[in-house]
XYZ file of N, CA and C in Angstrom:
735
model
N -97.140 -31.870 59.698
C -96.253 -31.979 60.503
C -94.985 -32.701 59.383
N -93.781 -32.035 59.356
C -92.601 -32.662 58.566
C -91.823 -33.694 59.110
N -91.416 -34.718 58.389
C -90.692 -35.745 59.461
C -89.216 -35.365 58.813
N -88.246 -35.672 60.239
C -87.114 -35.162 60.270
C -86.667 -36.258 59.089
N -85.023 -35.714 58.562
C -84.192 -36.910 58.454
C -84.393 -37.706 59.151
N -83.618 -37.649 60.146
C -83.933 -39.234 61.272
C -84.907 -39.691 60.805
N -85.923 -39.117 60.955
C -87.433 -40.461 60.642
C -87.471 -40.840 59.523
N -87.593 -40.159 58.328
C -87.206 -40.760 57.150
C -86.428 -41.733 56.541
N -85.069 -41.729 56.999
C -84.098 -42.423 57.110
C -84.383 -43.723 57.859
N -84.428 -43.585 59.070
C -85.325 -45.243 59.519
C -86.202 -45.614 58.898
N -87.503 -44.840 58.449
C -88.302 -45.457 57.917
C -87.703 -46.466 57.006
N -86.606 -45.574 55.835
C -86.249 -46.546 54.811
C -85.865 -47.786 55.142
N -85.291 -48.046 56.178
C -84.470 -48.693 56.466
C -85.362 -49.775 57.552
N -86.248 -49.108 57.875
C -87.313 -50.430 58.603
C -87.649 -50.872 57.371
N -88.349 -50.419 56.034
C -88.808 -51.224 54.718
C -87.761 -52.326 54.973
N -86.446 -51.667 54.338
C -85.539 -52.551 54.313
C -85.361 -53.599 54.786
N -85.495 -53.329 55.962
C -85.197 -54.585 57.456
C -86.349 -55.708 56.630
N -87.705 -54.945 56.731
C -88.992 -55.969 56.160
C -88.542 -57.108 54.890
N -87.812 -56.316 54.418
C -88.118 -56.993 53.110
C -86.695 -57.886 52.884
N -85.698 -57.754 53.368
C -84.445 -58.647 53.890
C -85.209 -59.625 54.872
N -86.138 -59.542 55.446
C -86.066 -60.469 56.415
C -87.115 -61.194 55.745
N -87.926 -61.002 54.348
C -88.663 -62.030 53.775
C -87.847 -62.810 52.645
N -86.806 -62.085 52.345
C -85.836 -62.590 51.319
C -85.105 -63.623 51.761
N -84.718 -63.933 53.187
C -84.369 -64.709 54.152
C -84.775 -65.693 54.208
N -86.182 -65.689 54.454
C -87.040 -66.856 54.650
C -87.141 -67.522 53.010
N -87.497 -66.808 52.632
C -87.241 -67.224 50.858
C -86.196 -68.070 50.373
N -84.748 -67.582 50.740
C -84.079 -68.268 50.596
C -83.484 -69.225 51.407
N -83.952 -69.513 52.135
C -83.765 -70.852 53.580
C -84.403 -71.673 52.745
N -85.789 -71.411 52.143
C -86.465 -72.386 51.761
C -86.046 -72.999 50.574
N -85.389 -72.009 49.872
C -84.467 -72.729 48.052
C -83.085 -73.337 48.657
N -82.864 -72.986 49.947
C -81.575 -73.840 50.260
C -80.719 -72.719 49.407
N -80.807 -71.637 49.771
C -79.447 -70.581 49.432
C -78.854 -69.330 50.381
N -77.733 -69.761 50.162
C -77.131 -68.730 51.465
C -76.385 -67.648 50.699
N -76.654 -66.760 51.223
C -75.951 -65.589 51.012
C -75.281 -64.719 51.567
N -73.922 -64.470 50.651
C -73.073 -63.818 51.264
C -72.821 -62.654 51.360
N -72.863 -61.387 51.722
C -72.977 -60.275 51.141
C -71.119 -59.598 51.507
N -70.451 -59.196 50.874
C -69.070 -58.863 50.770
C -68.681 -57.405 50.824
N -68.655 -56.837 51.562
C -68.310 -55.341 52.141
C -66.470 -54.879 51.895
N -66.154 -53.598 51.371
C -64.873 -53.110 51.579
C -65.083 -51.743 50.813
N -63.650 -51.567 51.145
C -63.803 -49.780 50.786
C -63.310 -50.312 48.815
N -63.201 -48.921 48.118
C -62.645 -49.674 47.066
C -61.512 -50.097 46.766
N -60.474 -51.214 46.188
C -59.511 -51.568 46.199
C -58.785 -52.164 46.887
N -59.268 -52.917 47.744
C -59.528 -53.861 48.740
C -58.559 -54.660 48.065
N -59.281 -55.451 46.718
C -58.704 -56.556 46.085
C -60.028 -57.747 46.426
N -61.301 -57.165 46.515
C -62.435 -58.125 46.902
C -62.697 -58.813 45.951
N -62.596 -58.154 44.361
C -62.698 -58.459 43.567
C -62.061 -59.767 42.412
N -60.708 -59.721 42.872
C -60.120 -60.446 42.722
C -59.744 -61.873 43.645
N -59.714 -61.299 44.560
C -60.278 -62.420 45.999
C -61.316 -63.052 45.670
N -62.102 -63.036 45.200
C -63.861 -63.286 45.148
C -63.683 -64.778 43.945
N -63.073 -63.840 42.876
C -62.717 -64.847 41.591
C -62.081 -66.042 41.637
N -61.226 -65.790 42.778
C -60.193 -66.853 43.058
C -61.113 -67.929 43.742
N -62.262 -67.836 44.843
C -63.092 -68.339 45.659
C -64.164 -68.832 44.366
N -64.529 -68.249 43.711
C -65.904 -69.010 42.659
C -64.892 -69.721 41.569
N -63.771 -69.599 41.537
C -63.265 -70.897 40.421
C -62.688 -72.052 41.058
N -62.379 -72.061 42.453
C -62.358 -72.951 43.489
C -63.844 -73.779 43.845
N -64.779 -72.750 44.055
C -66.205 -73.692 44.291
C -66.190 -74.317 42.576
N -66.000 -73.823 41.496
C -66.637 -74.361 40.393
C -65.594 -75.746 40.258
N -64.385 -75.769 40.614
C -63.826 -76.661 40.219
C -64.231 -78.187 41.352
N -64.655 -77.455 42.268
C -65.171 -78.499 42.868
C -66.497 -78.964 43.028
N -66.974 -78.517 42.307
C -68.342 -78.529 41.835
C -69.953 -78.351 42.475
N -69.386 -76.739 42.999
C -70.331 -76.530 44.287
C -71.205 -75.272 43.170
N -72.336 -75.613 43.443
C -73.527 -74.769 42.836
C -73.081 -73.213 43.429
N -72.514 -72.230 42.820
C -72.379 -71.572 43.499
C -72.141 -70.316 42.283
N -72.939 -69.033 42.127
C -73.167 -67.822 41.734
C -72.709 -66.424 42.463
N -72.781 -65.618 41.094
C -72.260 -63.667 42.252
C -72.723 -62.972 41.362
N -73.263 -61.971 42.159
C -73.668 -60.366 41.978
C -72.843 -59.980 42.265
N -72.191 -58.779 41.436
C -71.312 -57.893 41.756
C -71.886 -56.368 41.564
N -71.748 -55.916 42.300
C -72.375 -54.109 42.155
C -71.560 -53.035 41.514
N -71.894 -52.138 41.105
C -71.085 -50.894 40.939
C -71.982 -49.943 40.163
N -71.430 -48.561 40.509
C -72.538 -47.406 40.128
C -72.343 -47.482 38.391
N -71.152 -48.073 37.572
C -71.043 -48.341 36.431
C -70.427 -49.047 35.674
N -70.433 -49.567 34.958
C -69.310 -50.638 33.927
C -70.158 -52.041 34.245
N -69.667 -53.177 33.036
C -69.309 -54.340 33.900
C -68.280 -54.687 33.938
N -66.953 -54.172 33.935
C -65.691 -54.735 34.451
C -65.525 -55.553 35.037
N -65.810 -55.755 36.188
C -65.820 -56.551 37.166
C -66.769 -57.886 37.300
N -67.817 -58.040 36.727
C -68.796 -59.372 36.403
C -67.992 -59.743 35.404
N -66.823 -59.438 34.236
C -66.138 -59.954 33.061
C -65.364 -60.692 33.993
N -64.700 -59.911 34.869
C -63.628 -60.521 35.453
C -64.227 -61.908 36.513
N -64.838 -61.776 37.120
C -65.259 -62.960 37.720
C -65.962 -63.993 37.099
N -66.754 -63.452 36.036
C -66.881 -64.696 35.048
C -65.827 -65.730 34.446
N -64.847 -65.044 34.399
C -63.512 -66.112 34.194
C -63.343 -67.344 34.337
N -64.068 -67.019 36.373
C -63.893 -68.430 36.960
C -64.638 -69.563 36.551
N -65.536 -68.883 35.650
C -66.680 -69.869 35.152
C -67.980 -70.738 35.645
N -68.071 -69.641 36.629
C -69.639 -69.511 37.643
C -70.128 -68.338 37.104
N -71.865 -68.756 36.991
C -72.546 -67.822 36.543
C -72.480 -66.017 37.324
N -72.425 -65.272 36.792
C -71.861 -64.150 37.095
C -73.046 -62.900 36.786
N -73.814 -62.124 37.827
C -74.242 -61.088 36.515
C -74.420 -59.777 37.297
N -73.856 -58.710 36.420
C -74.021 -57.043 36.916
C -74.953 -56.535 37.397
N -74.608 -55.962 38.604
C -75.425 -54.975 39.135
C -75.364 -53.908 39.262
N -76.142 -52.964 38.081
C -75.682 -51.346 38.276
C -76.707 -50.828 39.076
N -76.205 -49.431 40.036
C -76.936 -49.104 40.828
C -77.468 -47.746 40.681
N -76.987 -47.467 39.517
C -77.213 -45.980 38.643
C -77.360 -44.816 40.032
N -76.337 -45.005 40.415
C -75.420 -43.941 41.291
C -75.697 -44.412 42.542
N -76.629 -44.677 43.167
C -76.893 -45.818 44.627
C -75.509 -46.539 45.387
N -74.791 -45.813 46.316
C -73.460 -45.799 47.111
C -73.760 -47.731 47.650
N -74.910 -48.091 47.431
C -75.105 -49.677 48.409
C -76.126 -50.432 47.743
N -76.171 -51.758 48.029
C -77.287 -52.184 47.697
C -78.745 -52.814 48.794
N -79.782 -52.772 47.880
C -80.901 -52.887 49.077
C -81.224 -53.940 48.715
N -82.090 -54.722 49.540
C -82.720 -56.069 49.700
C -83.678 -55.897 48.659
N -84.143 -55.060 48.175
C -85.512 -54.996 46.774
C -84.952 -55.389 45.736
N -83.244 -54.825 45.311
C -82.522 -54.968 44.140
C -82.241 -56.843 43.937
N -81.876 -57.045 45.365
C -81.452 -58.601 45.381
C -82.485 -59.048 44.946
N -83.598 -58.781 45.001
C -84.532 -59.430 45.199
C -84.872 -60.020 44.103
N -84.971 -58.739 43.378
C -85.292 -58.435 41.757
C -84.248 -59.534 40.824
N -83.035 -59.639 41.639
C -81.936 -60.655 40.225
C -82.153 -61.601 40.813
N -82.840 -62.356 42.274
C -82.895 -63.901 42.377
C -84.309 -64.182 41.988
N -85.205 -63.540 41.854
C -86.371 -63.826 41.258
C -86.718 -63.991 39.471
N -85.017 -63.291 38.791
C -85.782 -63.678 37.479
C -83.379 -63.823 36.986
N -83.061 -64.125 37.883
C -81.742 -65.031 37.240
C -81.491 -65.676 37.715
N -81.124 -65.741 39.095
C -80.389 -66.582 39.851
C -80.723 -68.501 39.381
N -79.421 -69.236 38.877
C -80.292 -70.220 38.599
C -80.460 -71.049 39.737
N -81.267 -72.049 39.168
C -82.327 -72.529 39.970
C -81.444 -73.560 41.349
N -80.247 -74.243 41.028
C -79.646 -75.341 41.507
C -78.560 -74.448 42.385
N -78.336 -73.375 42.513
C -77.350 -72.347 43.446
C -77.771 -73.108 44.892
N -76.655 -72.727 45.761
C -76.767 -73.030 47.114
C -76.057 -71.337 47.714
N -74.966 -71.767 46.746
C -74.350 -69.921 47.249
C -74.106 -68.934 46.372
N -74.608 -68.010 47.039
C -74.747 -66.560 46.025
C -73.697 -65.729 46.905
N -72.873 -65.376 46.692
C -72.014 -64.563 46.942
C -72.645 -62.961 46.055
N -72.522 -61.916 46.968
C -72.520 -60.718 46.918
C -72.030 -59.427 47.199
N -71.087 -59.083 46.149
C -70.108 -58.217 45.937
C -71.232 -57.157 46.088
N -70.895 -55.889 47.429
C -71.202 -55.088 47.610
C -70.380 -53.865 46.801
N -71.209 -52.315 46.867
C -70.141 -51.535 46.682
C -69.123 -51.080 47.134
N -68.363 -50.956 46.294
C -66.749 -50.239 47.456
C -67.470 -49.030 48.282
N -67.757 -49.617 49.906
C -68.083 -48.497 50.722
C -67.902 -48.910 51.920
N -67.856 -48.400 52.530
C -68.100 -49.001 54.540
C -68.997 -47.959 55.037
N -69.566 -47.201 54.378
C -70.743 -46.215 54.821
C -71.408 -46.972 54.801
N -72.396 -45.973 53.878
C -74.107 -46.985 53.335
C -74.089 -48.431 53.853
N -73.585 -49.486 52.850
C -73.348 -50.841 52.929
C -74.270 -51.211 54.285
N -73.220 -50.523 55.140
C -73.418 -51.400 56.337
C -74.728 -51.331 57.227
N -75.387 -50.200 56.689
C -76.859 -50.054 57.443
C -78.055 -51.314 56.875
N -77.748 -51.586 55.489
C -78.587 -52.396 55.365
C -78.496 -53.725 54.895
N -79.073 -54.412 55.476
C -79.861 -55.868 55.745
C -80.028 -56.014 54.144
N -79.147 -57.388 53.519
C -79.776 -57.608 52.030
C -80.079 -59.412 52.352
N -80.397 -59.397 53.899
C -80.759 -61.186 53.710
C -79.736 -62.257 53.880
N -78.994 -61.701 54.059
C -77.550 -62.363 53.881
C -77.654 -63.488 55.548
N -76.798 -64.477 54.792
C -76.388 -65.889 55.901
C -75.164 -65.302 56.755
N -74.571 -64.574 55.693
C -73.194 -64.296 56.088
C -72.496 -63.149 55.863
N -72.169 -61.904 56.384
C -71.491 -60.918 56.257
C -69.719 -60.589 56.245
N -69.165 -60.680 55.290
C -67.808 -60.560 55.582
C -67.222 -58.948 55.108
N -66.183 -58.386 55.912
C -65.922 -57.148 55.446
C -64.711 -57.386 55.386
N -63.849 -57.074 54.275
C -63.011 -57.258 53.960
C -61.690 -55.862 53.924
N -60.534 -55.552 54.029
C -59.836 -54.671 54.247
C -58.445 -54.904 54.199
N -57.471 -54.249 52.648
C -56.090 -54.361 52.605
C -55.200 -54.032 53.723
N -54.090 -54.714 54.004
C -53.040 -53.977 54.549
C -52.710 -52.435 54.123
N -53.079 -52.144 52.859
C -52.603 -50.948 52.165
C -53.773 -49.678 53.112
N -54.347 -50.088 53.535
C -55.461 -49.121 54.000
C -55.220 -48.504 55.457
N -54.240 -49.269 56.213
C -53.894 -48.775 57.662
C -54.644 -49.590 58.245
N -53.983 -50.068 59.552
C -54.561 -50.906 60.802
C -55.665 -50.014 61.478
N -55.658 -48.600 61.677
C -56.871 -48.379 62.597
C -58.060 -47.837 61.892
N -58.459 -49.168 60.465
C -59.487 -48.966 59.709
C -60.592 -49.841 60.609
N -60.341 -50.074 61.096
C -61.862 -50.763 62.316
C -62.678 -49.384 62.950
N -61.344 -48.583 63.694
C -61.738 -47.602 64.296
C -62.541 -46.798 63.909
N -62.411 -46.479 62.605
C -63.061 -45.341 62.133
C -64.648 -46.190 60.883
N -64.441 -47.266 61.159
C -65.450 -47.669 60.484
C -66.085 -48.317 61.199
N -66.627 -48.238 62.793
C -66.563 -49.445 63.416
C -68.387 -49.929 62.864
N -69.063 -49.446 62.149
C -70.465 -50.008 62.055
C -70.081 -51.355 61.173
N -68.980 -50.659 59.574
C -68.920 -52.039 59.081
C -68.300 -53.379 59.740
N -67.155 -53.006 60.853
C -66.640 -53.876 61.324
C -67.141 -54.286 62.208
N -67.979 -53.864 63.150
C -69.042 -54.272 64.264
C -70.079 -54.991 64.065
N -70.730 -55.342 62.575
C -71.438 -55.805 61.913
C -71.266 -57.066 61.325
N -69.823 -57.665 61.239
C -69.245 -58.518 60.514
C -69.124 -59.896 61.183
N -69.592 -60.658 60.546
C -69.404 -62.549 60.917
C -67.818 -62.911 60.826
N -67.350 -62.285 59.877
C -66.321 -62.464 59.692
C -65.815 -61.642 59.073
N -63.858 -61.422 59.496
C -63.057 -60.167 58.883
C -62.244 -60.949 57.882
N -61.772 -60.301 56.553
C -60.630 -61.047 56.046
C -59.632 -59.698 55.653
N -58.447 -59.926 55.916
C -57.469 -58.749 55.767
C -56.948 -59.110 54.191
N -56.857 -58.856 53.306
C -56.598 -58.752 51.745
C -55.062 -57.922 52.042
N -54.172 -58.601 50.437
C -52.922 -58.100 50.645
C -52.184 -58.277 51.126
N -52.092 -59.623 51.888
C -51.041 -59.360 52.997
C -49.338 -59.823 52.713
N -49.126 -60.042 51.691
C -47.921 -59.901 51.181
C -47.558 -58.728 50.653
N -48.189 -57.285 51.060
C -47.706 -56.347 51.125
C -47.587 -55.781 52.165
N -47.465 -56.302 53.554
C -47.974 -56.017 54.678
C -46.869 -55.672 54.773
N -45.803 -56.333 55.245
C -43.723 -54.968 55.449
C -43.775 -53.983 54.622
N -44.137 -53.917 53.310
C -43.976 -52.679 52.377
C -44.334 -51.446 53.295
N -46.254 -51.791 53.806
C -46.631 -51.039 53.684
C -46.623 -50.701 55.042
N -45.938 -51.161 56.131
C -45.349 -50.933 57.579
C -46.854 -51.309 58.051
N -47.441 -52.653 57.834
C -48.772 -52.179 58.507
C -48.567 -53.221 59.570
N -49.383 -53.047 60.966
C -49.025 -52.672 62.329
C -50.250 -54.405 62.459
N -49.895 -55.470 62.095
C -51.076 -56.814 62.331
C -51.713 -56.722 63.974
N -50.360 -56.412 64.866
C -51.097 -56.749 66.103
C -52.039 -55.570 66.523
N -51.785 -54.366 66.286
C -52.268 -52.963 66.121
C -53.880 -53.678 65.577
N -53.928 -53.889 64.524
C -55.106 -54.382 63.449
C -55.907 -55.150 64.099
N -55.325 -56.072 64.713
C -56.085 -57.269 65.597
C -56.716 -56.739 66.625
N -56.508 -56.173 67.685
C -56.610 -55.305 68.593
C -57.719 -54.589 68.635
N -57.630 -53.834 67.237
C -58.968 -52.774 66.987
C -60.211 -53.203 66.089
N -60.106 -54.432 65.645
C -60.892 -55.708 65.694
C -61.451 -55.704 66.704
N -60.837 -56.798 67.447
C -61.781 -56.910 68.430
C -61.993 -56.116 69.151
N -61.863 -54.374 69.597
C -62.401 -53.878 69.982
C -63.800 -53.087 69.296
N -63.973 -53.336 68.243
C -65.220 -53.150 68.084
C -66.180 -54.467 67.614
N -65.495 -55.537 67.445
C -66.056 -56.658 67.291
C -65.904 -58.173 68.422
N -65.810 -57.884 69.176
C -64.972 -58.911 70.459
C -65.489 -60.172 69.862
N -64.501 -61.144 68.987
C -64.593 -62.583 69.062
C -64.857 -62.929 67.825
N -64.898 -61.603 66.965
C -64.506 -62.319 65.206
C -63.618 -62.857 64.679
N -63.568 -63.663 63.675
C -62.317 -64.288 63.616
C -61.817 -63.492 62.118
N -60.608 -63.299 62.196
C -60.051 -62.240 61.354
C -59.463 -63.345 60.112
N -59.855 -63.292 59.035
C -58.885 -64.818 58.293
C -57.886 -64.048 57.416
N -56.419 -63.788 57.078
C -55.347 -63.768 56.178
C -55.676 -63.845 54.821
N -55.674 -63.539 53.988
C -55.640 -63.497 52.606
C -54.385 -63.221 51.730
N -54.613 -63.732 50.756
C -53.568 -62.870 49.460
C -54.100 -63.756 48.114
N -54.886 -63.085 47.277
C -55.237 -63.200 46.220
C -54.180 -63.508 44.916
N -53.013 -63.057 45.325
C -52.223 -63.226 44.071
C -51.567 -64.742 44.465
N -50.982 -65.118 45.551
C -50.634 -66.656 46.373
C -51.573 -67.694 46.048
N -52.790 -66.620 46.215
C -54.359 -67.980 46.933
C -54.014 -68.458 48.023
N -53.445 -68.114 48.667
C -53.326 -67.792 50.171
C -54.865 -67.706 51.277
N -55.234 -68.095 51.665
C -56.753 -68.010 52.193
C -58.255 -68.387 51.375
N -57.884 -68.860 50.044
C -58.962 -68.979 49.141
C -59.789 -69.966 49.776
N -58.905 -71.026 50.315
C -59.855 -72.263 50.648
C -60.241 -72.561 52.142
N -59.484 -71.553 52.962
C -60.247 -71.421 54.148
C -60.883 -70.385 54.013
N -61.199 -69.304 53.266
C -62.806 -68.669 53.200
C -63.419 -69.489 52.561
N -63.255 -70.223 51.558
C -64.551 -71.247 51.092
C -65.106 -72.589 52.349
N -64.217 -72.759 53.049
C -64.674 -73.422 53.970
C -65.241 -72.913 54.902
N -65.131 -71.594 55.463
C -66.022 -70.928 56.136
C -67.598 -70.435 55.772
N -67.631 -70.675 54.348
C -69.157 -70.083 53.902
C -69.092 -71.357 53.356
N -68.870 -72.209 53.194
C -69.568 -73.820 53.571
C -70.492 -74.224 54.535
N -69.416 -73.723 55.426
C -69.571 -74.623 57.111
C -70.952 -73.702 57.312
N -71.645 -72.572 57.738
C -72.585 -71.781 57.823
C -73.525 -72.301 56.396
N -73.399 -72.064 55.152
C -74.184 -72.892 54.805
C -74.840 -74.470 55.380
N -73.864 -75.129 55.670
C -74.270 -76.714 56.647
C -74.880 -76.246 57.773
N -75.053 -75.178 58.126
C -76.025 -75.440 59.530
C -74.795 -75.061 60.705
N -73.102 -74.318 60.417
C -73.021 -73.851 61.527
C -73.349 -72.774 61.902
N -73.220 -72.690 63.123
C -73.566 -70.850 64.058
C -72.530 -69.897 63.306
N -73.081 -69.104 63.592
C -72.162 -68.298 62.617
C -71.529 -66.978 63.676
N -70.373 -66.379 63.642
C -70.523 -65.431 64.764
C -71.489 -64.693 65.313
N -71.448 -63.533 66.208
C -72.512 -62.925 66.947
C -72.438 -61.846 66.852
N -72.115 -60.396 65.921
C -71.384 -59.163 66.099
C -72.547 -58.742 66.819
N -71.806 -57.340 67.469
C -72.793 -57.141 68.423
C -73.559 -56.063 67.602
N -73.016 -55.653 66.299
C -74.256 -54.513 65.408
C -74.104 -55.471 64.163
N -75.191 -56.555 64.680
C -75.711 -57.008 63.830
C -76.982 -56.240 63.005
N -77.496 -56.416 61.610
C -78.695 -55.726 61.536
C -79.941 -55.838 62.626
N -81.148 -55.155 62.740
C -81.962 -55.240 63.701
C -82.811 -54.181 63.429
N -84.254 -54.956 63.716
C -85.285 -53.760 63.159
C -85.342 -52.523 63.817
N -85.539 -51.332 62.815
C -85.465 -50.059 63.014
C -86.770 -49.378 63.716
N -86.327 -48.558 64.892
C -87.243 -47.589 65.304
C -87.062 -46.081 65.067
N -87.951 -45.322 65.537
C -87.508 -44.630 65.976
C -87.074 -43.718 67.090
N -86.114 -44.040 67.789
C -84.941 -43.727 69.140
C -83.690 -44.338 68.384
N -82.978 -43.663 69.465
C -81.230 -44.465 68.822
C -80.793 -45.341 70.457
N -81.473 -46.526 70.289
C -80.804 -47.047 71.464
C -79.691 -48.272 70.937
N -79.204 -48.575 71.944
C -78.006 -49.381 71.399
C -78.101 -50.422 70.258
N -77.148 -50.967 70.457
C -77.332 -52.378 69.015
C -77.742 -53.104 69.997
N -78.515 -54.024 69.372
C -78.643 -55.832 70.029
C -77.762 -56.740 69.320
N -76.906 -57.695 69.889
C -76.520 -58.457 69.793
C -77.155 -59.464 69.077
N -77.362 -60.284 67.741
C -77.800 -61.282 67.139
C -77.235 -62.027 65.791
N -77.648 -62.566 65.316
C -77.523 -63.200 64.042
C -78.096 -63.043 62.950
N -77.524 -62.634 61.584
C -78.018 -61.985 60.435
C -78.800 -63.323 59.741
N -78.584 -64.330 60.228
C -78.927 -65.602 59.590
C -80.151 -66.169 60.325
């Protein structure tokens, strides 16, 4: 009997979840916290991440970054200017990262003393939201130019975030961005999640973001998103609350 598309999808996700759980345990033993960054293309996450990496290097923190794209090593070149170890991960057309890909790079490349590994996921708020990478912290970023209703359009991504970062805040007025409505939409899909404002051009929010990451690395409890990654079954039950870490 042929399996349905839904059954195949659930099997793929279940396999990924198992790999992610094992990777999370392995990284915990090594003292490595993974920060999974999700956003649409053009959100400004590469520029913001570059600023965060540079600040971490200035403070002598053992930090590294993996950046994923379908093609080119442009983002790795940009992030490497921070002085942190950076590796480009090309997905060969895949629209998201999976735990098996991250594991391969952790085993073959990650510097031994790393305690913070930032993973810049493929620019996409659909597929990456379903794949646990074994992360300690999932951060969803969005630029003010994308519209305040985006959390309602992509509830799985925003509903699985431990932290939401609003970027390019210097453009809020020219873009006519309604911050009050945005905050309400975020809370609707992910009650209690913190929204951090940032602007890579001015440096606003860079230190605050790094401090949030360090706090989780050092054992502070993360927010409990309602759509945190969970074991997949062949049913369509409601999502269970829980930590990714």
